[in-house]
Amino acid sequence: MSATARIISPIDGSIYAERPFLSEAGIDAAVSAGRRAQADWAGLSVAERGRYCRAALEALAAMQDEIIPEIAWQMGRPTRYGGENGGMQERGQYMIDIAQEALKPYIPQEKEGFRRYVRHVPLGVVMVIAPWNYPYLTAVNTIIPALMAGNSVILKHATQTLLTGERFAQAFEKAGLPKGVFQNIVLDHASTEKLLASGQIDHVNFTGSVNGGRAIEKAAAGTFMTLGLELGGKDPAYVLPDANLDNTIANLVDGAFFNSGQCCCGIERIYVHEAVFDRFVDGFVELTKQYVVGNPLDQATTLGPMAQARFADLIREQKAEALRKGAKAHLNMRVDADREGSPYIAPEVLSDVDHQMSVMREESFGPIVGIMKVRSDEDALALMNDSIYGLTASLWSVDIDRVAALGDRIETGTVFMNRCDYLDPALVWTGVKDTGKGGALSALGYANLTRPKSFHLREQI
């Protein structure tokens, strides 16, 4: 393996940035520094930790003019969308705001002669292995609450977006965070697995592929560290016959194609009641035709390249297989660079699809979506649950009771109604089946970054 991590920009195939992988001695030093710093950090009050974290978020906000084009060069998202600062601030500030209440001791019913309570104790050294698709949003989900809970944090960002880690490090330095409490490191896969197997990490949060999650579990086996794993997804939507079609179409097109479809909770398969199927498909196709594929630095571009050419080639393969099996392609849009081996690819909408096609079963993570006609809620429910994944599902209707009842039967981490592809920091972000385990955000997210410690104190007899 190369001794350096290289960002190959999807814009033009150039090397955008290159950094050396950390040596074994450097890794040991980083973990030792994190371990030493953590004890004093945990000794600070929640309010004091919050002041540092807020200052770091403010510092990141001040960098946006540099960060936005940096994201485009690293992973291809159009600059017209302005980066991730809004969502990052919302999540980070919310987790700071609720920390005092979420981390206060649990006190059971009073019992005469005893003082009893349960403290939320930090785990120690938390490692965040962050993905490239939303490099700031996904990382902040764990970094801020881990620090607020009294842990030290080591961030290992995806190679494709490794400059994000440097930005976080700069922000915490500007905030005056004590040395060793937050560290950004650059590791190859082998060194990452070795570190996890060493027993020096107390918790790891990983966002990535199912295979990556399995590798994390294997590396951590026997260490008894805790794990947070957000892995694959194949998120469905169900359009009921009473849905407001204009609103539904606008939101589902955006949910399917924003960020070139490279969203953990992006819409990858849509089930539409037969009563509104034709109107829905017609409207969905017409709106999708308005996308402009091109250089993400161009303000006219609404769909940039995928992060790597191999991701786009997978979409091409899924489309070709679906067409061989009888699917209908509604767009067949042509862009100059849309060819095998190129990260540039036009969006596609397919109908006449079924679950024998990989586009309806396997994660696409790109700008393609299959739309399938259903006759009833029961048909839709069976198809939505016919998946090895379970991150989110969205239902589109005016009947909230009907949706809530259906939602209870969907095997998923989050049920949306009349929206999709959004993380509310007040609600825990979690998944089922091969999507992973653990949870981030909300007060429940703090439970994954602390351990309970019971105090059973009896008065002198």
JSON list of N, CA and C in Angstrom, two decimals, residues 78 101 160 191 300 314 367 373 392 407 409:
[
{"chain": "A", "resi": 78, "resn": "PRO", "atom": "N", "xyz": [-21.88, 19.92, -5.87]},
{"chain": "A", "resi": 78, "resn": "PRO", "atom": "CA", "xyz": [-21.90, 21.28, -6.42]},
{"chain": "A", "resi": 78, "resn": "PRO", "atom": "C", "xyz": [-21.82, 22.36, -5.35]},
{"chain": "A", "resi": 101, "resn": "GLU", "atom": "N", "xyz": [-28.80, 18.04, 30.74]},
{"chain": "A", "resi": 101, "resn": "GLU", "atom": "CA", "xyz": [-29.94, 17.22, 31.15]},
{"chain": "A", "resi": 101, "resn": "GLU", "atom": "C", "xyz": [-29.71, 15.74, 30.85]},
{"chain": "A", "resi": 160, "resn": "GLN", "atom": "N", "xyz": [-10.94, 10.01, 0.82]},
{"chain": "A", "resi": 160, "resn": "GLN", "atom": "CA", "xyz": [-11.53, 10.90, -0.19]},
{"chain": "A", "resi": 160, "resn": "GLN", "atom": "C", "xyz": [-11.77, 12.30, 0.35]},
{"chain": "A", "resi": 191, "resn": "SER", "atom": "N", "xyz": [-3.51, -0.41, 9.36]},
{"chain": "A", "resi": 191, "resn": "SER", "atom": "CA", "xyz": [-3.18, 0.25, 10.63]},
{"chain": "A", "resi": 191, "resn": "SER", "atom": "C", "xyz": [-4.43, 0.51, 11.46]},
{"chain": "A", "resi": 300, "resn": "ALA", "atom": "N", "xyz": [-24.16, 26.64, -12.35]},
{"chain": "A", "resi": 300, "resn": "ALA", "atom": "CA", "xyz": [-25.30, 26.07, -13.07]},
{"chain": "A", "resi": 300, "resn": "ALA", "atom": "C", "xyz": [-25.47, 24.58, -12.81]},
{"chain": "A", "resi": 314, "resn": "LEU", "atom": "N", "xyz": [-20.97, 1.16, -11.10]},
{"chain": "A", "resi": 314, "resn": "LEU", "atom": "CA", "xyz": [-21.96, 0.29, -10.47]},
{"chain": "A", "resi": 314, "resn": "LEU", "atom": "C", "xyz": [-23.37, 0.69, -10.89]},
{"chain": "A", "resi": 367, "resn": "PRO", "atom": "N", "xyz": [-27.26, 8.13, -8.52]},
{"chain": "A", "resi": 367, "resn": "PRO", "atom": "CA", "xyz": [-28.44, 8.81, -9.08]},
{"chain": "A", "resi": 367, "resn": "PRO", "atom": "C", "xyz": [-29.31, 7.90, -9.95]},
{"chain": "A", "resi": 373, "resn": "LYS", "atom": "N", "xyz": [-45.29, -0.05, -9.03]},
{"chain": "A", "resi": 373, "resn": "LYS", "atom": "CA", "xyz": [-46.72, 0.09, -8.76]},
{"chain": "A", "resi": 373, "resn": "LYS", "atom": "C", "xyz": [-47.16, -0.95, -7.73]},
{"chain": "A", "resi": 392, "resn": "THR", "atom": "N", "xyz": [-34.10, 4.15, 6.99]},
{"chain": "A", "resi": 392, "resn": "THR", "atom": "CA", "xyz": [-35.31, 4.98, 7.04]},
{"chain": "A", "resi": 392, "resn": "THR", "atom": "C", "xyz": [-36.31, 4.47, 6.02]},
{"chain": "A", "resi": 407, "resn": "GLY", "atom": "N", "xyz": [-46.17, 2.57, 9.90]},
{"chain": "A", "resi": 407, "resn": "GLY", "atom": "CA", "xyz": [-44.80, 2.75, 10.38]},
{"chain": "A", "resi": 407, "resn": "GLY", "atom": "C", "xyz": [-44.41, 1.76, 11.46]},
{"chain": "A", "resi": 409, "resn": "ARG", "atom": "N", "xyz": [-45.08, -1.20, 11.56]},
{"chain": "A", "resi": 409, "resn": "ARG", "atom": "CA", "xyz": [-44.84, -2.52, 10.96]},
{"chain": "A", "resi": 409, "resn": "ARG", "atom": "C", "xyz": [-43.65, -2.52, 9.99]}
]
